[in-house]
Amino acid sequence: MQQNFLNDMQTVVTGQVESVTRYDIDADNRGGSIWVSKPSSGKNPNVLGRDLIKIKMPFAMFDQLRQKQESGELEFPCMMEILCDIDMGGANRAVLTAVSTKRLINEVSRPVVDKPEQKAASKPQ
């Protein structure tokens, strides 16, 4: 029995999720997409602004992300880590399909909190 070389391959994409979309044409044709952007590499003179990649997403994942947005846990755009299955698509190109998502806390936006020992050490004696 021949096994597909992409069987069980996964990768993690970390980036700024701009938006999530879904479509529902009929029972057999429904799904969604996660749109991730990154600063342009400058290699393509036909792109202005950020580069976008599309990651396929199960239809039900849209509702999960919507609930997180409505509860205030997520606000788009935001930095996320996306675990993806890698499958073979048309023209021998890899297709990424989201398995799970996790919001990343941006260290820059976190408030700086002094530790008690830092305050004590900084006081004049």
Coordinates of C-alpha atoms in Angstrom, one line a residue:
M1 CA 0.0 0.0 0.0
Q2 CA 1.4 3.4 -1.0
Q3 CA 1.2 6.1 1.6
N4 CA 0.9 9.8 0.7
F5 CA 4.1 11.6 1.7
L6 CA 2.0 14.5 3.1
N7 CA 0.0 12.2 5.4
D8 CA 0.0 13.6 8.9
M9 CA 2.2 16.6 8.0
Q10 CA 1.4 19.8 10.0
T11 CA 2.8 23.2 10.4
V12 CA 2.2 26.2 12.6
V13 CA 1.5 29.6 11.0
T14 CA 2.1 32.7 13.2
G15 CA 0.9 36.0 11.9
Q16 CA -1.6 38.8 11.9
V17 CA -5.1 37.4 11.2
E18 CA -6.9 40.2 9.3
S19 CA -10.2 38.4 9.0
V20 CA -12.1 35.1 8.7
T21 CA -14.7 34.3 6.1
R22 CA -17.0 31.4 5.3
Y23 CA -19.2 30.2 2.5
D24 CA -22.1 27.9 2.3
I25 CA -23.1 27.0 -1.3
D26 CA -24.7 23.6 -0.4
A27 CA -24.3 20.8 2.0
D28 CA -21.3 19.4 0.1
N29 CA -19.6 22.8 -0.6
R30 CA -19.0 24.8 2.5
G31 CA -16.0 26.0 4.4
G32 CA -14.1 29.0 5.3
S33 CA -10.8 30.9 5.1
I34 CA -8.5 32.6 7.6
W35 CA -6.7 35.6 6.0
V36 CA -3.2 36.1 7.4
S37 CA -1.0 39.1 6.5
K38 CA 2.7 39.8 6.8
P39 CA 4.9 42.6 5.8
S40 CA 5.7 42.4 2.1
S41 CA 9.0 40.8 1.2
G42 CA 9.5 43.3 -1.6
K43 CA 10.2 40.4 -4.0
N44 CA 7.0 41.0 -6.0
P45 CA 6.8 44.5 -7.6
N46 CA 3.1 44.0 -8.2
V47 CA 2.2 44.0 -4.5
L48 CA 1.7 47.1 -2.5
G49 CA 1.1 46.8 1.2
R50 CA 1.1 43.6 3.1
D51 CA 1.3 40.1 1.6
L52 CA -1.8 37.9 2.3
I53 CA -2.1 34.2 2.6
K54 CA -5.3 32.2 2.8
I55 CA -5.6 29.2 5.1
K56 CA -8.6 26.9 4.6
M57 CA -10.9 26.5 7.6
P58 CA -13.7 24.1 8.5
F59 CA -17.1 25.7 8.3
A60 CA -17.8 25.2 12.1
M61 CA -14.6 27.0 13.1
F62 CA -16.1 30.3 11.9
D63 CA -18.8 30.1 14.7
Q64 CA -16.2 29.3 17.3
L65 CA -14.2 32.4 16.3
R66 CA -17.3 34.5 16.2
Q67 CA -18.2 33.5 19.8
K68 CA -14.7 34.4 20.9
Q69 CA -15.0 37.8 19.2
E70 CA -18.5 38.4 20.7
S71 CA -17.2 37.6 24.2
G72 CA -14.3 40.0 23.8
E73 CA -11.6 37.3 23.8
L74 CA -10.7 38.2 20.2
E75 CA -10.7 41.3 18.1
F76 CA -9.7 41.3 14.5
P77 CA -7.0 41.9 13.3
C78 CA -5.0 40.1 15.9
M79 CA -1.9 38.0 16.2
M80 CA -2.7 34.3 16.2
E81 CA -1.0 30.9 16.0
I82 CA -2.7 28.5 13.6
L83 CA -2.0 24.8 13.6
C84 CA -2.6 23.6 10.0
D85 CA -2.7 20.2 8.2
I86 CA -0.8 20.2 5.0
D87 CA -2.6 18.5 2.0
M88 CA -1.8 18.3 -1.7
G89 CA -3.9 20.7 -3.8
G90 CA -4.2 21.4 -7.5
A91 CA -1.0 21.9 -9.6
N92 CA 1.0 20.0 -7.0
R93 CA 0.8 22.9 -4.5
A94 CA 0.4 22.5 -0.8
V95 CA -2.9 23.5 0.8
L96 CA -3.0 24.6 4.5
T97 CA -6.2 23.7 6.5
A98 CA -6.6 25.1 10.0
V99 CA -7.0 22.6 12.8
S100 CA -6.9 25.0 15.7
T101 CA -6.2 28.6 16.5
K102 CA -4.8 30.4 19.5
R103 CA -4.6 34.2 20.1
L104 CA -1.1 35.4 20.8
I105 CA -0.6 38.1 23.4
N106 CA 1.4 40.9 22.0
E107 CA 4.2 41.5 24.5
V108 CA 4.4 45.2 23.4
S109 CA 0.8 45.9 24.3
R110 CA 1.1 44.4 27.8
P111 CA 1.3 46.9 30.7
V112 CA 4.7 46.9 32.4
V113 CA 4.3 45.9 36.0
D114 CA 7.2 46.4 38.4
K115 CA 8.0 43.5 40.6
P116 CA 8.2 44.2 44.4
E117 CA 11.9 43.6 44.5
Q118 CA 12.5 46.0 41.6
K119 CA 10.6 48.8 43.5
A120 CA 12.6 48.1 46.7
A121 CA 15.9 48.1 44.8
S122 CA 15.1 51.4 43.0
K123 CA 14.3 53.3 46.2
P124 CA 17.0 55.7 47.5
Q125 CA 18.6 54.6 50.7

